mmCIF file of C-alpha atoms in Angstrom:
data_model
loop_
_atom_site.group_PDB
_atom_site.id
_atom_site.type_symbol
_atom_site.label_atom_id
_atom_site.label_comp_id
_atom_site.label_asym_id
_atom_site.label_seq_id
_atom_site.Cartn_x
_atom_site.Cartn_y
_atom_site.Cartn_z
ATOM 1 C CA ARG A 1 -2.083 133.987 148.383
ATOM 2 C CA GLN A 2 -0.286 131.203 150.286
ATOM 3 C CA MET A 3 -1.497 128.519 152.620
ATOM 4 C CA GLN A 4 0.942 127.435 155.414
ATOM 5 C CA ASP A 5 -0.084 124.525 158.023
ATOM 6 C CA LEU A 6 1.399 125.335 161.555
ATOM 7 C CA ALA A 7 0.834 123.897 164.856
ATOM 8 C CA PRO A 8 -0.990 125.919 167.480
ATOM 9 C CA GLY A 9 1.206 128.529 169.151
ATOM 10 C CA ARG A 10 2.401 131.739 169.218
ATOM 11 C CA TYR A 11 4.689 132.999 166.340
ATOM 12 C CA GLU A 12 6.866 135.806 165.245
ATOM 13 C CA MET A 13 6.139 136.424 161.561
ATOM 14 C CA VAL A 14 8.379 138.229 159.479
ATOM 15 C CA VAL A 15 7.262 139.318 155.832
ATOM 16 C CA SER A 16 10.079 140.820 153.610
ATOM 17 C CA HIS A 17 10.866 141.635 149.891
ATOM 18 C CA GLY A 18 14.488 142.079 149.513
ATOM 19 C CA PRO A 19 16.622 145.165 151.070
ATOM 20 C CA GLU A 20 14.403 147.566 148.932
ATOM 21 C CA HIS A 21 11.443 147.217 150.813
ATOM 22 C CA ASP A 22 10.372 147.920 154.195
ATOM 23 C CA ALA A 23 9.803 144.527 156.292
ATOM 24 C CA GLU A 24 6.903 143.912 158.793
ATOM 25 C CA VAL A 25 7.300 141.772 161.816
ATOM 26 C CA ARG A 26 4.085 140.721 163.977
ATOM 27 C CA THR A 27 3.255 138.237 166.581
ATOM 28 C CA ILE A 28 0.510 136.088 165.696
ATOM 29 C CA VAL A 29 -1.364 133.484 167.860
ATOM 30 C CA VAL A 30 -2.410 130.177 165.915
ATOM 31 C CA ASP A 31 -5.197 128.433 167.518
ATOM 32 C CA ARG A 32 -6.011 124.914 166.898
ATOM 33 C CA GLY A 33 -8.666 124.528 164.147
ATOM 34 C CA SER A 34 -8.427 127.946 163.315
ATOM 35 C CA TYR A 35 -7.524 129.808 159.995
ATOM 36 C CA LEU A 36 -5.998 133.125 160.405
ATOM 37 C CA GLU A 37 -5.757 135.378 157.229
ATOM 38 C CA ILE A 38 -2.884 137.786 156.947
ATOM 39 C CA ASP A 39 -2.575 140.919 154.606
ATOM 40 C CA VAL A 40 0.713 142.717 154.323
ATOM 41 C CA GLU A 41 1.730 145.678 152.203
ATOM 42 C CA LEU A 42 5.394 146.302 152.067
ATOM 43 C CA SER A 43 6.521 149.922 151.180
ATOM 44 C CA HIS A 44 9.051 149.976 148.376
ATOM 45 C CA VAL A 45 11.251 152.660 150.425
ATOM 46 C CA VAL A 46 14.815 152.312 148.243
ATOM 47 C CA ASP A 47 14.648 154.055 145.059
ATOM 48 C CA THR A 48 16.906 152.048 142.518
ATOM 49 C CA THR A 49 15.982 154.049 139.378
ATOM 50 C CA GLY A 50 18.384 152.914 136.823
ATOM 51 C CA TRP A 51 19.674 150.130 138.251
ATOM 52 C CA ILE A 52 18.153 146.787 138.473
ATOM 53 C CA SER A 53 19.153 143.843 141.215
ATOM 54 C CA ALA A 54 20.615 140.420 139.783
ATOM 55 C CA ASP A 55 22.282 137.176 140.797
ATOM 56 C CA PHE A 56 24.222 135.473 138.041
ATOM 57 C CA HIS A 57 24.559 132.000 139.410
ATOM 58 C CA SER A 58 22.192 129.792 141.518
ATOM 59 C CA HIS A 59 20.985 125.886 141.265
ATOM 60 C CA SER A 60 18.555 123.735 141.756
ATOM 61 C CA SER A 61 17.997 120.001 141.425
ATOM 62 C CA PRO A 62 18.776 119.926 137.555
ATOM 63 C CA SER A 63 22.252 120.572 138.830
ATOM 64 C CA GLY A 64 22.514 116.886 140.381
ATOM 65 C CA ASP A 65 24.151 118.145 143.764
ATOM 66 C CA ASN A 66 21.157 119.369 145.453
ATOM 67 C CA THR A 67 17.498 118.361 145.778
ATOM 68 C CA SER A 68 16.141 122.312 145.749
ATOM 69 C CA ASP A 69 13.156 122.176 143.459
ATOM 70 C CA PRO A 70 13.454 124.717 140.556
ATOM 71 C CA LEU A 71 10.007 126.145 141.173
ATOM 72 C CA GLY A 72 11.433 126.765 144.567
ATOM 73 C CA ARG A 73 14.614 128.552 143.268
ATOM 74 C CA VAL A 74 12.288 130.706 141.313
ATOM 75 C CA LEU A 75 9.726 131.318 144.258
ATOM 76 C CA ASN A 76 13.036 132.250 146.459
ATOM 77 C CA LEU A 77 14.481 134.809 143.613
ATOM 78 C CA LEU A 78 11.098 136.552 143.104
ATOM 79 C CA ALA A 79 10.385 136.656 147.123
ATOM 80 C CA GLU A 80 13.814 138.666 147.416
ATOM 81 C CA ARG A 81 13.088 140.859 143.906
ATOM 82 C CA ILE A 82 16.000 139.801 142.193
ATOM 83 C CA GLU A 83 14.798 141.485 139.040
ATOM 84 C CA PHE A 84 17.281 139.518 136.338
ATOM 85 C CA ALA A 85 18.715 136.123 137.109
ATOM 86 C CA PRO A 86 19.865 133.893 134.413
ATOM 87 C CA CYS A 87 19.360 130.165 134.648
ATOM 88 C CA THR A 88 22.900 128.505 135.620
ATOM 89 C CA GLU A 89 22.436 124.725 136.510
ATOM 90 C CA HIS A 90 25.481 122.580 136.315
ATOM 91 C CA ALA A 91 26.556 120.987 132.880
ATOM 92 C CA ARG A 92 23.429 121.679 131.212
ATOM 93 C CA ILE A 93 21.355 124.590 129.863
ATOM 94 C CA ASP A 94 18.048 124.858 130.948
ATOM 95 C CA SER A 95 15.268 127.684 131.574
ATOM 96 C CA TYR A 96 13.234 129.500 134.394
ATOM 97 C CA VAL A 97 10.389 130.374 132.044
ATOM 98 C CA PRO A 98 8.355 127.442 132.567
ATOM 99 C CA HIS A 99 8.316 128.244 136.456
ATOM 100 C CA LEU A 100 7.627 131.809 135.796
ATOM 101 C CA MET A 101 4.747 131.033 133.503
ATOM 102 C CA ARG A 102 3.282 128.437 135.982
ATOM 103 C CA LEU A 103 3.345 131.362 138.577
ATOM 104 C CA GLY A 104 1.904 134.009 136.266
ATOM 105 C CA ALA A 105 5.229 135.665 136.988
ATOM 106 C CA LEU A 106 6.772 136.460 133.594
ATOM 107 C CA GLY A 107 6.689 140.116 134.218
ATOM 108 C CA LEU A 108 7.983 139.947 137.547
ATOM 109 C CA MET A 109 11.760 138.689 136.739
ATOM 110 C CA ALA A 110 13.958 138.894 133.546
ATOM 111 C CA THR A 111 15.898 135.730 132.625
ATOM 112 C CA CYS A 112 17.521 133.976 130.165
ATOM 113 C CA SER A 113 18.929 130.373 129.646
ATOM 114 C CA GLY A 114 22.605 129.928 130.587
ATOM 115 C CA MET A 115 24.659 127.232 132.388
ATOM 116 C CA GLU A 116 27.663 126.568 134.686
ATOM 117 C CA LEU A 117 30.276 124.340 132.851
ATOM 118 C CA THR A 118 31.581 122.341 135.596
ATOM 119 C CA GLY A 119 34.707 120.710 134.861
ATOM 120 C CA SER A 120 37.953 119.777 136.708
ATOM 121 C CA PRO A 121 40.256 120.816 138.491
ATOM 122 C CA LEU A 122 38.180 122.191 141.167
ATOM 123 C CA PRO A 123 37.468 125.141 142.023
ATOM 124 C CA VAL A 124 39.391 126.916 138.883
ATOM 125 C CA ASN A 125 37.459 125.072 136.156
ATOM 126 C CA HIS A 126 33.893 126.407 136.692
ATOM 127 C CA GLN A 127 32.283 128.965 134.340
ATOM 128 C CA ASN A 128 29.065 130.284 133.822
ATOM 129 C CA ALA A 129 27.756 132.029 130.670
ATOM 130 C CA PHE A 130 24.282 133.543 129.505
ATOM 131 C CA PRO A 131 22.254 133.932 127.503
ATOM 132 C CA LEU A 132 22.652 130.404 125.679
ATOM 133 C CA THR A 133 20.442 128.492 123.592
ATOM 134 C CA PHE A 134 18.249 125.917 125.332
ATOM 135 C CA ARG A 135 17.313 122.801 123.254
ATOM 136 C CA PRO A 136 15.483 120.413 125.105
ATOM 137 C CA ARG A 137 15.725 116.923 124.879
ATOM 138 C CA THR A 138 19.415 117.089 123.601
ATOM 139 C CA GLN A 139 22.604 116.476 125.351
ATOM 140 C CA ASN A 140 23.399 119.036 128.143
ATOM 141 C CA GLY A 141 20.428 121.137 126.850
ATOM 142 C CA GLY A 142 22.610 122.008 123.841
ATOM 143 C CA GLY A 143 25.578 123.182 125.655
ATOM 144 C CA PRO A 144 29.018 122.172 125.467
ATOM 145 C CA GLU A 145 31.401 119.562 127.189
ATOM 146 C CA THR A 146 33.889 120.148 129.853
ATOM 147 C CA ASP A 147 37.627 119.836 129.126
ATOM 148 C CA LEU A 148 40.356 118.838 131.796
ATOM 149 C CA ASP A 149 42.379 121.799 130.399
ATOM 150 C CA PRO A 150 40.642 125.126 131.721
ATOM 151 C CA ILE A 151 42.011 127.243 128.981
ATOM 152 C CA VAL A 152 40.163 124.918 126.546
ATOM 153 C CA GLN A 153 37.165 124.860 128.207
ATOM 154 C CA ILE A 154 37.100 128.362 129.024
ATOM 155 C CA GLU A 155 37.295 129.260 125.298
ATOM 156 C CA ARG A 156 35.214 126.482 124.154
ATOM 157 C CA LEU A 157 32.384 128.449 126.379
ATOM 158 C CA ALA A 158 32.913 131.772 125.254
ATOM 159 C CA MET A 159 33.205 130.509 121.576
ATOM 160 C CA TRP A 160 29.675 128.579 121.752
ATOM 161 C CA GLU A 161 26.894 129.125 119.581
ATOM 162 C CA GLU A 162 29.461 130.637 116.886
ATOM 163 C CA SER A 163 30.928 133.252 119.005
ATOM 164 C CA ALA A 164 27.496 134.627 119.896
ATOM 165 C CA ASP A 165 27.714 137.456 122.287
ATOM 166 C CA LYS A 166 27.371 136.180 126.029
ATOM 167 C CA VAL A 167 28.526 137.031 129.523
ATOM 168 C CA VAL A 168 31.344 134.657 130.723
ATOM 169 C CA GLN A 169 32.316 134.451 134.380
ATOM 170 C CA GLY A 170 34.877 132.938 136.094
ATOM 171 C CA ASN A 171 33.353 131.054 139.316
ATOM 172 C CA HIS A 172 34.681 130.851 142.810
ATOM 173 C CA PRO A 173 38.240 131.343 141.167
ATOM 174 C CA ASN A 174 41.616 130.251 142.709
ATOM 175 C CA ILE A 175 43.210 133.272 141.011
ATOM 176 C CA ARG A 176 46.891 132.486 142.405
ATOM 177 C CA GLN A 177 46.497 129.233 140.478
ATOM 178 C CA ILE A 178 45.152 130.941 137.272
ATOM 179 C CA TYR A 179 47.719 133.942 137.302
ATOM 180 C CA GLY A 180 51.209 132.027 137.940
ATOM 181 C CA ASP A 181 50.626 128.291 139.549
ATOM 182 C CA ALA A 182 48.729 125.945 137.464
ATOM 183 C CA ASN A 183 49.135 122.756 139.151
ATOM 184 C CA ALA A 184 48.797 124.513 142.451
ATOM 185 C CA ASP A 185 52.332 123.088 144.039
ATOM 186 C CA GLY A 186 53.672 126.234 145.209
ATOM 187 C CA GLU A 187 56.287 126.576 142.576
ATOM 188 C CA PRO A 188 55.736 129.477 140.298
ATOM 189 C CA ASP A 189 54.798 128.475 136.448
ATOM 190 C CA ALA A 190 52.987 129.994 133.252
ATOM 191 C CA GLY A 191 49.810 129.513 134.966
ATOM 192 C CA LEU A 192 46.302 129.421 133.405
ATOM 193 C CA GLY A 193 46.524 133.294 132.559
ATOM 194 C CA ARG A 194 44.984 132.771 129.078
ATOM 195 C CA MET A 195 41.724 132.118 130.953
ATOM 196 C CA LEU A 196 41.790 135.839 131.930
ATOM 197 C CA GLY A 197 41.147 136.667 128.079
ATOM 198 C CA PHE A 198 37.956 134.881 128.250
ATOM 199 C CA MET A 199 36.401 136.177 131.256
ATOM 200 C CA ASP A 200 34.038 138.910 130.847
ATOM 201 C CA VAL A 201 33.601 138.973 134.768
ATOM 202 C CA ILE A 202 34.790 137.514 137.548
ATOM 203 C CA GLU A 203 33.240 136.130 141.308
ATOM 204 C CA VAL A 204 35.018 137.915 144.049
ATOM 205 C CA HIS A 205 32.822 137.249 147.020
ATOM 206 C CA PRO A 206 32.435 137.364 150.088
ATOM 207 C CA PRO A 207 32.666 141.030 149.784
ATOM 208 C CA GLU A 208 33.681 141.537 153.423
ATOM 209 C CA SER A 209 37.138 139.641 152.623
ATOM 210 C CA ILE A 210 38.269 142.943 151.212
ATOM 211 C CA PHE A 211 39.335 143.737 154.773
ATOM 212 C CA ARG A 212 41.684 140.611 154.631
ATOM 213 C CA THR A 213 45.186 139.956 153.760
ATOM 214 C CA PRO A 214 46.301 136.095 152.804
ATOM 215 C CA ALA A 215 47.724 134.110 155.747
ATOM 216 C CA ALA A 216 51.397 133.705 155.333
ATOM 217 C CA ASP A 217 51.288 129.977 155.329
ATOM 218 C CA ARG A 218 48.318 129.388 153.259
ATOM 219 C CA LYS A 219 48.343 126.480 150.976
ATOM 220 C CA PRO A 220 48.751 126.939 146.858
ATOM 221 C CA SER A 221 45.288 125.316 146.737
ATOM 222 C CA ASP A 222 43.712 128.203 148.870
ATOM 223 C CA ALA A 223 41.901 130.625 147.113
ATOM 224 C CA ASP A 224 41.103 132.983 150.127
ATOM 225 C CA PRO A 225 40.722 135.765 150.118
ATOM 226 C CA VAL A 226 39.443 136.184 146.582
ATOM 227 C CA MET A 227 38.998 139.870 146.696
ATOM 228 C CA PHE A 228 42.310 140.515 147.805
ATOM 229 C CA HIS A 229 43.871 138.522 144.780
ATOM 230 C CA TRP A 230 41.295 140.263 142.339
ATOM 231 C CA MET A 231 42.858 143.586 143.150
ATOM 232 C CA GLN A 232 46.077 142.345 142.542
ATOM 233 C CA LEU A 233 45.063 141.439 139.100
ATOM 234 C CA LEU A 234 43.425 145.040 138.716
ATOM 235 C CA ASN A 235 46.982 146.354 139.879
ATOM 236 C CA LEU A 236 48.379 144.363 137.072
ATOM 237 C CA GLY A 237 45.992 145.687 134.380
ATOM 238 C CA HIS A 238 43.744 143.065 134.252
ATOM 239 C CA ARG A 239 40.684 144.891 134.576
ATOM 240 C CA ILE A 240 37.797 142.270 134.931
ATOM 241 C CA PRO A 241 34.791 143.424 136.841
ATOM 242 C CA GLY A 242 33.867 141.827 139.873
ATOM 243 C CA VAL A 243 30.633 140.193 140.777
ATOM 244 C CA VAL A 244 29.121 138.859 143.979
ATOM 245 C CA ASN A 245 26.535 135.878 143.428
ATOM 246 C CA THR A 246 24.865 133.515 146.030
ATOM 247 C CA ASP A 247 25.834 130.224 144.028
ATOM 248 C CA ALA A 248 22.655 129.052 145.984
ATOM 249 C CA HIS A 249 21.768 125.388 146.325
ATOM 250 C CA TYR A 250 19.130 125.602 148.744
ATOM 251 C CA ASN A 251 15.778 127.297 148.791
ATOM 252 C CA PHE A 252 13.978 129.727 151.228
ATOM 253 C CA HIS A 253 17.392 131.798 152.188
ATOM 254 C CA GLY A 254 19.564 130.816 149.360
ATOM 255 C CA SER A 255 18.647 133.723 147.236
ATOM 256 C CA GLY A 256 19.153 137.568 147.906
ATOM 257 C CA TRP A 257 21.847 137.846 150.522
ATOM 258 C CA LEU A 258 24.124 138.942 147.844
ATOM 259 C CA ARG A 259 23.182 140.677 144.707
ATOM 260 C CA ASN A 260 24.606 143.090 141.916
ATOM 261 C CA TYR A 261 22.926 146.051 140.831
ATOM 262 C CA VAL A 262 23.253 146.467 136.958
ATOM 263 C CA ARG A 263 22.555 149.840 134.989
ATOM 264 C CA SER A 264 19.418 149.625 133.144
ATOM 265 C CA SER A 265 17.365 151.667 130.976
ATOM 266 C CA ALA A 266 14.274 150.097 132.225
ATOM 267 C CA ASP A 267 13.132 149.667 135.808
ATOM 268 C CA ASP A 268 10.305 147.242 135.115
ATOM 269 C CA PRO A 269 11.726 143.561 134.736
ATOM 270 C CA ALA A 270 9.142 143.009 132.115
ATOM 271 C CA GLU A 271 10.945 145.851 129.947
ATOM 272 C CA ILE A 272 14.524 144.673 130.835
ATOM 273 C CA SER A 273 16.726 144.098 127.625
ATOM 274 C CA ILE A 274 18.739 140.775 127.868
ATOM 275 C CA ASP A 275 21.325 142.265 125.212
ATOM 276 C CA GLU A 276 21.772 145.561 127.123
ATOM 277 C CA MET A 277 22.146 143.648 130.525
ATOM 278 C CA VAL A 278 25.020 141.672 128.608
ATOM 279 C CA ARG A 279 26.550 144.941 127.224
ATOM 280 C CA ASN A 280 26.351 146.777 130.809
ATOM 281 C CA ILE A 281 27.782 143.514 132.737
ATOM 282 C CA GLU A 282 30.539 143.148 130.147
ATOM 283 C CA ALA A 283 31.200 147.084 130.451
ATOM 284 C CA GLY A 284 31.519 146.896 134.398
ATOM 285 C CA ARG A 285 28.469 148.926 135.103
ATOM 286 C CA ILE A 286 27.941 146.946 137.910
ATOM 287 C CA VAL A 287 27.947 147.388 141.733
ATOM 288 C CA MET A 288 28.237 144.769 144.090
ATOM 289 C CA THR A 289 26.322 144.702 147.553
ATOM 290 C CA THR A 290 25.377 142.357 150.270
ATOM 291 C CA GLY A 291 21.871 144.545 150.645
ATOM 292 C CA PRO A 292 22.722 148.494 150.926
ATOM 293 C CA PHE A 293 22.033 150.724 148.027
ATOM 294 C CA LEU A 294 24.007 154.068 148.162
ATOM 295 C CA GLU A 295 24.063 156.964 145.351
ATOM 296 C CA VAL A 296 27.333 159.127 145.677
ATOM 297 C CA VAL A 297 27.619 162.396 143.682
ATOM 298 C CA ALA A 298 31.233 163.937 143.431
ATOM 299 C CA ARG A 299 31.716 167.581 142.431
ATOM 300 C CA SER A 300 34.835 169.416 141.925
ATOM 301 C CA GLY A 301 35.510 172.549 143.969
ATOM 302 C CA GLU A 302 34.954 174.640 141.058
ATOM 303 C CA ALA A 303 31.575 172.952 140.088
ATOM 304 C CA ALA A 304 30.455 172.854 143.605
ATOM 305 C CA ALA A 305 30.835 176.878 143.811
ATOM 306 C CA ILE A 306 28.644 177.834 140.798
#
């Protein structure tokens, strides 16, 4: 149970648990000096059997660029029914496990340690990786250092821990810069294309940008719309799966509005295998969404006639 102090008055209360559940909307009246107990049960109305919801990119205060409490970040992920979320703070390996233990919620969300390696130049030289081994009281939690050369940095991250299998994710990329304009001066060059060989997945949000084409007068440093440039990579044979993440730096409504669904043999978060997550993410068994979950079955004409 949670307690919340409120000034006297009339309120609209919305209780939700992510897009797979019904939401409850009520009008409540709070009187001075009173205590109001509210019980709500939300129905799980979307069947996602065989898939689990995931966010691969979140932050809290250990990242150094925000004041979001790490416990609040975990609460946010749990409230939104994110079933798998690696810990990906800036420049250090860290863990959500102590916060899940404090909440008695270890069985409600699968997690692993990871990091976002945040080098320069921005935004091209930011990459996530998970799982990684968290080593408390060591430099960067046991993680690697950045490098001014994005190719060196992403290779270092991919090869970390003796090349142990991990998901390496290109974060908020300027794909134009990577593919053929390394210094973003508008003149084609060799680019940073070797980075693509180390990426298992690449962020392409916001997904609605799939309906936009680049402006004719855009600057070389302008990565927008990422979705368009990612599709051009696919056309060129670089079959790097796309993902959408919140990159959340604020609690309460930071997590949940974007998510990935990853194929999983276990639907209970307590039974999710991190090794299986890595394999399925690397294989592109991922669906990106802003919330809707649809199952589509396609049959040939011959099969349909049987």
